[in-house]
CSV table of C-alpha atoms in Angstrom, one decimal:
chain,number,residue,atom,x,y,z
A,286,MET,CA,-23.1,-18.1,-27.8
A,287,ALA,CA,-25.2,-16.7,-24.9
A,288,GLY,CA,-24.5,-19.9,-22.8
A,289,LYS,CA,-20.7,-19.6,-23.5
A,290,MET,CA,-20.7,-16.0,-22.5
A,291,ARG,CA,-22.6,-16.7,-19.3
A,292,SER,CA,-20.0,-19.4,-18.5
A,293,LEU,CA,-17.1,-17.0,-19.3
A,294,LEU,CA,-18.6,-14.3,-17.0
A,295,ASP,CA,-19.1,-16.8,-14.2
A,296,ASN,CA,-15.5,-17.8,-14.5
A,297,LEU,CA,-14.5,-14.1,-14.6
A,298,ASP,CA,-16.3,-13.6,-11.3
A,299,GLN,CA,-14.2,-16.4,-9.7
A,300,PHE,CA,-10.9,-14.9,-11.1
A,301,VAL,CA,-11.7,-11.4,-9.8
A,302,GLU,CA,-12.5,-12.9,-6.4
A,303,VAL,CA,-9.2,-14.8,-6.5
A,304,LEU,CA,-7.3,-11.5,-7.3
A,305,ALA,CA,-9.1,-9.9,-4.3
A,306,LEU,CA,-8.3,-12.7,-2.0
A,307,SER,CA,-4.6,-12.7,-3.1
A,308,ARG,CA,-4.3,-9.5,-1.2
A,309,SER,CA,-6.0,-10.7,2.0
A,310,ASP,CA,-5.1,-12.9,5.0
A,311,HIS,CA,-7.0,-15.8,3.3
A,312,VAL,CA,-3.8,-16.8,1.4
A,313,GLN,CA,-2.5,-18.3,4.6
A,314,ASP,CA,-5.0,-21.2,4.0
A,315,TRP,CA,-3.9,-21.7,0.3
A,316,ASP,CA,-1.8,-24.5,-0.9
A,317,ILE,CA,0.2,-25.0,-4.1
A,318,LEU,CA,-2.9,-26.3,-6.0
A,319,HIS,CA,-4.7,-23.0,-5.2
A,320,VAL,CA,-1.8,-21.0,-6.6
A,321,GLN,CA,-1.5,-23.2,-9.7
A,322,ARG,CA,-5.2,-22.8,-10.5
A,323,ALA,CA,-5.0,-19.0,-9.9
A,324,PHE,CA,-2.1,-18.7,-12.4
A,325,GLU,CA,-4.1,-20.9,-14.9
A,326,TRP,CA,-7.0,-18.5,-14.6
A,327,GLY,CA,-4.6,-15.6,-15.2
A,328,THR,CA,-3.4,-17.3,-18.4
A,329,TYR,CA,-6.9,-18.0,-19.6
A,330,PHE,CA,-8.1,-14.5,-19.1
A,331,GLN,CA,-5.0,-13.1,-20.9
A,332,HIS,CA,-6.3,-15.1,-23.9
A,333,VAL,CA,-9.8,-13.7,-23.3
A,334,HIS,CA,-8.4,-10.2,-23.4
A,335,HIS,CA,-6.5,-10.8,-26.7
A,336,ARG,CA,-9.5,-12.4,-28.2
A,337,PHE,CA,-12.1,-9.8,-27.4
A,338,MET,CA,-10.1,-6.5,-27.2
A,339,ALA,CA,-11.1,-5.6,-30.7
A,340,ASN,CA,-14.7,-6.9,-30.4
A,341,LYS,CA,-16.5,-3.8,-29.0
A,342,PRO,CA,-19.9,-5.4,-28.2
A,343,LEU,CA,-18.4,-8.4,-26.3
A,344,ARG,CA,-15.7,-6.2,-24.7
A,345,ASN,CA,-18.5,-3.8,-23.5
A,346,THR,CA,-20.4,-6.7,-22.0
A,347,ILE,CA,-17.3,-7.9,-20.1
A,348,GLU,CA,-16.5,-4.4,-18.9
A,349,ALA,CA,-20.0,-3.8,-17.7
A,350,HIS,CA,-19.9,-7.1,-15.8
A,351,LEU,CA,-16.6,-6.2,-14.3
A,352,GLY,CA,-18.0,-2.9,-13.1
A,353,ALA,CA,-20.9,-4.6,-11.3
A,354,LYS,CA,-18.5,-7.2,-9.7
A,355,ASN,CA,-16.2,-4.4,-8.6
A,356,GLN,CA,-19.0,-2.6,-6.9
A,357,GLU,CA,-20.1,-5.8,-5.2
A,358,LEU,CA,-16.6,-6.6,-3.8
A,359,ALA,CA,-15.8,-3.0,-2.9
A,360,ARG,CA,-18.9,-3.0,-0.6
A,361,CYS,CA,-17.6,-5.9,1.4
A,362,MET,CA,-13.8,-5.6,1.2
A,363,LYS,CA,-11.7,-2.7,2.5
A,364,ASN,CA,-9.2,-1.1,0.1
A,365,TYR,CA,-10.5,-3.2,-2.8
A,366,HIS,CA,-8.5,-2.9,-6.0
A,367,HIS,CA,-10.9,-2.5,-9.0
A,368,VAL,CA,-10.3,-4.8,-12.0
A,369,GLY,CA,-10.8,-3.5,-15.5
A,370,PHE,CA,-10.8,-5.2,-18.9
A,371,ASP,CA,-7.2,-4.2,-19.6
A,372,HIS,CA,-6.1,-5.7,-16.3
A,373,LEU,CA,-6.9,-9.1,-17.7
A,374,ASP,CA,-3.9,-8.9,-20.0
A,375,LYS,CA,-1.6,-8.7,-17.0
A,376,GLY,CA,-3.7,-10.8,-14.6
A,377,ARG,CA,-0.8,-13.2,-13.9
A,378,SER,CA,1.5,-10.3,-13.1
A,379,ILE,CA,-1.1,-8.6,-10.8
A,380,LEU,CA,-1.5,-12.0,-9.1
A,381,ALA,CA,2.2,-12.5,-8.6
A,382,VAL,CA,2.8,-9.0,-7.2
A,383,SER,CA,-0.2,-9.3,-4.8
A,384,LEU,CA,0.9,-12.7,-3.5
A,385,LEU,CA,4.6,-11.7,-3.1
A,386,GLN,CA,3.7,-8.5,-1.3
A,387,ASN,CA,1.3,-10.3,1.0
A,388,ASN,CA,2.9,-10.9,4.4
A,389,ALA,CA,0.3,-13.6,5.1
A,390,LEU,CA,1.6,-15.8,2.3
A,391,PRO,CA,3.2,-19.0,3.7
A,392,ASP,CA,6.9,-19.4,3.2
A,393,HIS,CA,6.6,-22.5,1.1
A,394,LEU,CA,4.2,-20.7,-1.3
A,395,LEU,CA,6.6,-17.7,-1.5
A,396,LYS,CA,9.4,-20.1,-2.5
A,397,TYR,CA,7.1,-21.9,-5.0
A,398,ILE,CA,6.0,-18.7,-6.7
A,399,SER,CA,9.5,-17.3,-6.8
A,400,GLU,CA,11.0,-20.5,-8.4
A,401,ARG,CA,8.0,-20.7,-10.8
A,402,ILE,CA,8.6,-17.1,-12.1
A,403,GLN,CA,12.4,-17.4,-12.1
A,404,ASN,CA,12.2,-20.4,-14.4
A,405,SER,CA,9.8,-18.6,-16.8
A,406,ASP,CA,10.7,-16.4,-19.7
A,407,PRO,CA,13.0,-13.6,-18.3
A,408,THR,CA,11.3,-11.0,-20.6
A,409,ALA,CA,7.8,-12.0,-19.4
A,410,GLY,CA,5.8,-9.6,-17.1
A,411,ASP,CA,5.8,-12.1,-14.3
A,412,SER,CA,9.6,-12.2,-14.2
A,413,ARG,CA,9.8,-8.5,-14.2
A,414,CYS,CA,7.3,-8.2,-11.4
A,415,LEU,CA,9.3,-10.7,-9.3
A,416,THR,CA,12.5,-8.6,-9.7
A,417,HIS,CA,10.6,-5.5,-8.8
A,418,VAL,CA,9.0,-7.0,-5.7
A,419,ILE,CA,12.2,-8.6,-4.5
A,420,SER,CA,14.1,-5.3,-4.8
A,421,GLN,CA,11.3,-3.5,-2.8
A,422,LYS,CA,11.3,-6.2,-0.1
A,423,ALA,CA,15.1,-5.9,0.2
A,424,ALA,CA,14.9,-2.1,0.5
A,425,SER,CA,12.2,-2.4,3.2
A,426,GLU,CA,14.1,-5.0,5.2
A,427,LEU,CA,17.3,-2.8,5.0
A,428,LEU,CA,15.3,0.2,6.1
A,429,SER,CA,13.9,-1.6,9.1
A,430,SER,CA,17.3,-3.0,10.1
A,431,LEU,CA,19.0,0.3,10.3
A,432,PRO,CA,19.2,1.8,13.8
A,433,LEU,CA,16.6,4.3,14.8
A,434,LEU,CA,17.9,7.7,15.7
A,435,ALA,CA,17.5,9.9,18.7
A,436,SER,CA,14.9,11.9,16.7
A,437,LYS,CA,14.5,14.9,18.9
A,438,GLU,CA,18.2,15.7,18.5
A,439,LEU,CA,17.9,16.1,14.8
A,440,LEU,CA,18.4,19.8,14.0
A,441,GLU,CA,19.2,19.5,10.3
A,442,PRO,CA,18.0,16.2,8.8
A,443,LEU,CA,20.0,16.6,5.5
A,444,ASP,CA,23.3,16.7,7.5
A,445,ASN,CA,22.7,13.3,9.0
A,446,PRO,CA,24.1,10.5,6.8
A,447,VAL,CA,22.2,7.6,8.5
A,448,LEU,CA,18.9,9.4,8.2
A,449,MET,CA,19.6,10.4,4.6
A,450,THR,CA,20.3,6.7,3.7
A,451,GLN,CA,17.1,5.6,5.4
A,452,ALA,CA,15.1,8.3,3.6
A,453,GLU,CA,16.6,7.4,0.2
A,454,LEU,CA,15.6,3.7,0.7
A,455,LEU,CA,12.1,4.7,1.8
A,456,GLN,CA,11.8,7.1,-1.2
A,457,SER,CA,13.0,4.4,-3.6
A,458,SER,CA,10.7,1.8,-2.2
A,459,LEU,CA,7.7,4.2,-2.4
A,460,GLU,CA,8.5,5.3,-6.0
A,461,GLY,CA,8.7,1.6,-7.0
A,462,ARG,CA,5.3,0.8,-5.5
A,463,LEU,CA,3.7,3.9,-6.9
A,464,ARG,CA,4.8,3.1,-10.5
A,465,VAL,CA,2.9,-0.1,-10.4
A,466,SER,CA,-0.1,1.2,-8.5
A,467,GLU,CA,-3.4,2.5,-9.9
A,468,ASP,CA,-4.0,6.2,-9.2
A,469,ASP,CA,-6.8,5.5,-6.7
A,470,GLN,CA,-4.5,3.2,-4.8
A,471,LYS,CA,-1.5,5.5,-4.4
A,472,ALA,CA,-2.6,7.1,-1.1
A,473,PHE,CA,-3.3,3.6,0.3
A,474,VAL,CA,0.2,2.4,-0.7
A,475,VAL,CA,1.8,5.4,1.0
A,476,SER,CA,-0.3,4.9,4.2
A,477,GLU,CA,0.5,1.1,4.2
A,478,ILE,CA,4.3,1.6,4.0
A,479,LEU,CA,4.5,4.6,6.3
A,480,GLY,CA,2.2,3.0,8.9
A,481,ARG,CA,4.7,0.2,9.4
A,482,ILE,CA,7.6,2.6,10.4
A,483,PRO,CA,7.9,3.4,14.1
A,484,LYS,CA,6.9,6.8,15.4
A,485,PRO,CA,8.4,9.4,15.7
A,486,HIS,CA,11.1,8.1,13.3
A,487,VAL,CA,8.7,8.1,10.4
A,488,TYR,CA,8.2,11.9,10.8
A,489,HIS,CA,11.9,12.6,10.3
A,490,LEU,CA,12.1,10.3,7.3
A,491,ILE,CA,9.2,12.2,5.7
A,492,VAL,CA,10.7,15.6,6.5
A,493,THR,CA,14.1,14.5,5.1
A,494,ILE,CA,12.5,13.5,1.8
A,495,LEU,CA,10.5,16.7,1.6
A,496,LEU,CA,13.5,18.9,2.3
A,497,SER,CA,15.6,17.1,-0.3
A,498,LYS,CA,16.0,19.2,-3.5
A,499,GLU,CA,15.9,16.0,-5.5
A,500,VAL,CA,12.3,15.5,-4.6
A,501,LEU,CA,11.1,17.4,-7.7
A,502,ASP,CA,13.3,15.6,-10.2
A,503,THR,CA,10.8,13.1,-11.5
A,504,GLU,CA,7.0,12.7,-11.9
A,505,GLN,CA,6.8,10.2,-9.1
A,506,LYS,CA,8.9,12.4,-6.8
A,507,LYS,CA,6.6,15.3,-7.6
A,508,LEU,CA,3.7,13.2,-6.4
A,509,LEU,CA,5.4,12.2,-3.1
A,510,PRO,CA,5.1,15.6,-1.2
A,511,ASP,CA,1.3,15.7,-1.7
A,512,LEU,CA,0.9,12.1,-0.7
A,513,PHE,CA,3.1,12.6,2.4
A,514,LEU,CA,1.3,15.7,3.4
A,515,ASP,CA,-2.1,14.1,2.9
A,516,TRP,CA,-1.1,11.2,5.1
A,517,VAL,CA,0.2,13.4,7.9
A,518,LEU,CA,-2.1,16.4,7.7
A,519,THR,CA,-5.4,14.7,7.3
A,520,ASN,CA,-4.9,12.7,10.6
A,521,ASN,CA,-4.9,14.9,13.7
A,522,ASP,CA,-2.8,12.4,15.8
A,523,LEU,CA,-0.2,12.1,13.0
A,524,SER,CA,0.0,15.9,12.4
A,525,VAL,CA,0.3,16.7,16.1
A,526,GLY,CA,3.0,13.9,16.4
A,527,LEU,CA,5.0,15.5,13.6
A,528,PHE,CA,4.7,19.1,15.0
A,529,MET,CA,5.7,17.9,18.5
A,530,ASN,CA,8.7,15.8,17.5
A,531,VAL,CA,10.3,17.8,14.7
A,532,ARG,CA,12.4,20.8,15.5
A,533,CYS,CA,10.8,24.2,14.9
A,534,PRO,CA,13.5,25.4,12.3
A,535,VAL,CA,12.7,22.3,10.2
A,536,LEU,CA,8.9,22.9,10.5
A,537,ALA,CA,9.5,26.5,9.5
A,538,LYS,CA,11.4,25.4,6.4
A,539,LEU,CA,8.5,23.2,5.4
A,540,SER,CA,6.1,26.1,6.0
A,541,PHE,CA,8.1,28.2,3.6
A,542,MET,CA,8.0,25.4,0.9
A,543,SER,CA,4.3,24.5,1.2
A,544,SER,CA,1.3,26.7,1.9
A,545,LYS,CA,-0.7,23.6,2.6
A,546,PHE,CA,1.7,22.5,5.3
A,547,ARG,CA,1.9,26.1,6.7
A,548,ASN,CA,-1.9,26.4,7.1
A,549,VAL,CA,-2.2,23.1,9.0
A,550,TYR,CA,0.9,24.0,11.1
A,551,TRP,CA,-0.6,27.4,11.9
A,552,ASP,CA,-3.9,25.8,13.0
A,553,HIS,CA,-1.9,23.6,15.4
A,554,LEU,CA,0.0,26.6,16.8
A,555,VAL,CA,-3.3,28.5,17.3
A,556,LYS,CA,-4.8,25.5,19.2
A,557,VAL,CA,-1.7,25.4,21.4
A,558,GLY,CA,-2.1,29.1,22.1
A,559,LYS,CA,-5.8,28.9,22.9
A,560,SER,CA,-5.1,26.0,25.3
A,561,MET,CA,-2.8,28.2,27.4
A,562,GLU,CA,-3.9,30.0,30.5
A,563,GLN,CA,-2.1,32.3,33.0
A,564,GLU,CA,-0.7,30.3,35.9
A,565,VAL,CA,-1.3,32.5,38.9
A,566,THR,CA,1.6,31.3,41.0
A,567,CYS,CA,4.2,32.0,38.3
A,568,GLY,CA,2.5,34.5,36.1
A,569,LYS,CA,3.3,32.4,32.9
A,570,TRP,CA,1.2,31.0,30.2
A,571,VAL,CA,0.9,27.2,30.5
A,572,SER,CA,-1.1,24.5,28.6
A,573,ASN,CA,-2.7,21.5,30.2
A,574,HIS,CA,-3.2,19.9,26.8
A,575,PHE,CA,0.1,20.3,25.0
A,576,LYS,CA,3.7,19.6,26.3
A,577,LEU,CA,4.9,23.0,25.0
A,578,SER,CA,6.0,26.0,27.1
A,579,ILE,CA,5.2,29.5,26.1
A,580,ASN,CA,8.9,30.0,25.2
A,581,GLU,CA,8.8,27.0,22.9
A,582,LEU,CA,5.6,28.3,21.3
A,583,LEU,CA,7.1,31.7,20.9
A,584,ASP,CA,10.2,30.1,19.3
A,585,ARG,CA,8.0,28.5,16.6
A,586,TYR,CA,6.5,31.9,15.7
A,587,LYS,CA,9.9,33.5,15.6
A,588,HIS,CA,11.2,30.9,13.2
A,589,LEU,CA,8.3,31.5,10.9
A,590,MET,CA,9.1,35.2,11.0
A,591,LYS,CA,12.6,34.4,9.5
A,592,GLY,CA,10.9,33.3,6.3
A,593,PRO,CA,9.9,35.2,3.1
A,594,GLU,CA,7.9,38.4,3.3
A,595,ASP,CA,4.6,36.7,2.5
A,596,VAL,CA,5.1,34.3,5.4
A,597,LYS,CA,5.9,37.2,7.8
A,598,ASP,CA,2.8,39.0,6.6
A,599,PHE,CA,0.8,35.8,7.1
A,600,VAL,CA,2.0,35.4,10.7
A,601,LEU,CA,1.5,39.0,11.7
A,602,THR,CA,-1.9,39.3,10.1
A,603,LYS,CA,-3.2,36.2,11.7
A,604,LEU,CA,-1.8,37.1,15.2
A,605,ARG,CA,-3.3,40.6,15.0
A,606,THR,CA,-6.7,39.1,14.0
A,607,LEU,CA,-6.5,36.7,17.0
A,608,LYS,CA,-5.5,39.7,19.3
A,609,ARG,CA,-8.6,41.7,18.1
A,610,GLN,CA,-10.9,38.7,18.6
A,611,ASP,CA,-9.5,38.3,22.2
A,612,GLY,CA,-10.3,41.9,23.2
A,613,ASP,CA,-7.5,43.8,21.4
A,614,TYR,CA,-5.6,44.5,24.6
A,615,ASP,CA,-2.3,46.3,24.5
A,616,VAL,CA,-1.4,45.6,28.1
A,617,PRO,CA,0.7,42.4,28.5
A,618,GLY,CA,-0.5,39.5,30.6
A,619,ILE,CA,-4.1,39.6,29.6
A,620,SER,CA,-4.1,38.0,26.1
A,621,ILE,CA,-1.6,35.5,24.9
A,622,TRP,CA,-1.8,36.9,21.4
A,623,THR,CA,-0.9,40.4,22.7
A,624,ASP,CA,2.1,38.9,24.6
A,625,LEU,CA,3.3,37.0,21.5
A,626,LEU,CA,3.1,40.0,19.3
A,627,ILE,CA,5.0,42.1,21.9
A,628,GLU,CA,7.8,39.5,22.0
A,629,ILE,CA,7.9,39.2,18.2
A,630,HIS,CA,8.2,43.0,17.7
A,631,GLN,CA,11.0,43.2,20.3
A,632,THR,CA,13.0,40.5,18.5
């Protein structure tokens, strides 16, 4: 029995490696024989799962071996997807989805896999996976084929029918991918999809989805705002890109909706303010680091002041603190925070 288990675990190592490679560029070197053997491994380990799922000692042995193999592969492969014992029951489906979503897969293998699954039992998991992947590919292609918009002219995203259509396609595509993704892979899925959309257009798609009232209707939609914000706000270049390309009334709305967004947006506005110096020739505050005038910066603060009382208090408290830290001057022209507060109070 020990020899048979050793052989099974060695074969399991090979299958786990095949699943990992199915998501990599290595598939461009595969042929039909490679794919056939991979699906045969999937069928074999589906039987292994059924056979040992109720046998606790042997199942524990397999799970422990998978854990060690996962650690080994995670050390040498970026964004590695861990494989657990229960994944063996749907190994063929995981393989099918990985290959069909891999842009490196040669066209003749894509056709072979599609025909293979279409000719299988329509109620089988492989067939359902194919339908799901094809619909997601179609949505992505349609999204990329729609014309990009003159993004800086978008004052109210929800009033733009083209942008709304694109946002709905993106949202549908993301929700579909998230439903079949493990929890620890969801952030990677969002990053992968959003990263393929040109900037600054991606910012306006994100904003449109976040502003939509329908975003809280389902569990997957509740997850999207946090994943979007994590993608944008944890990367300085992306967050600055969003803040500089989206109109300030829209940024203010997002600040009213999310304290997380408001805090990062505020930090950005403070950086812009601190980067400004008095230009002697014109007597105005200018920044050498940000393409934002003092009037545009002031406009951002004024829109935040149009929000709920807690946001107004937030803005005034923060500005007064910055004014004190800068010398607490009341005379205009010495501290930018003094000048901003004077303008805000005059509004």
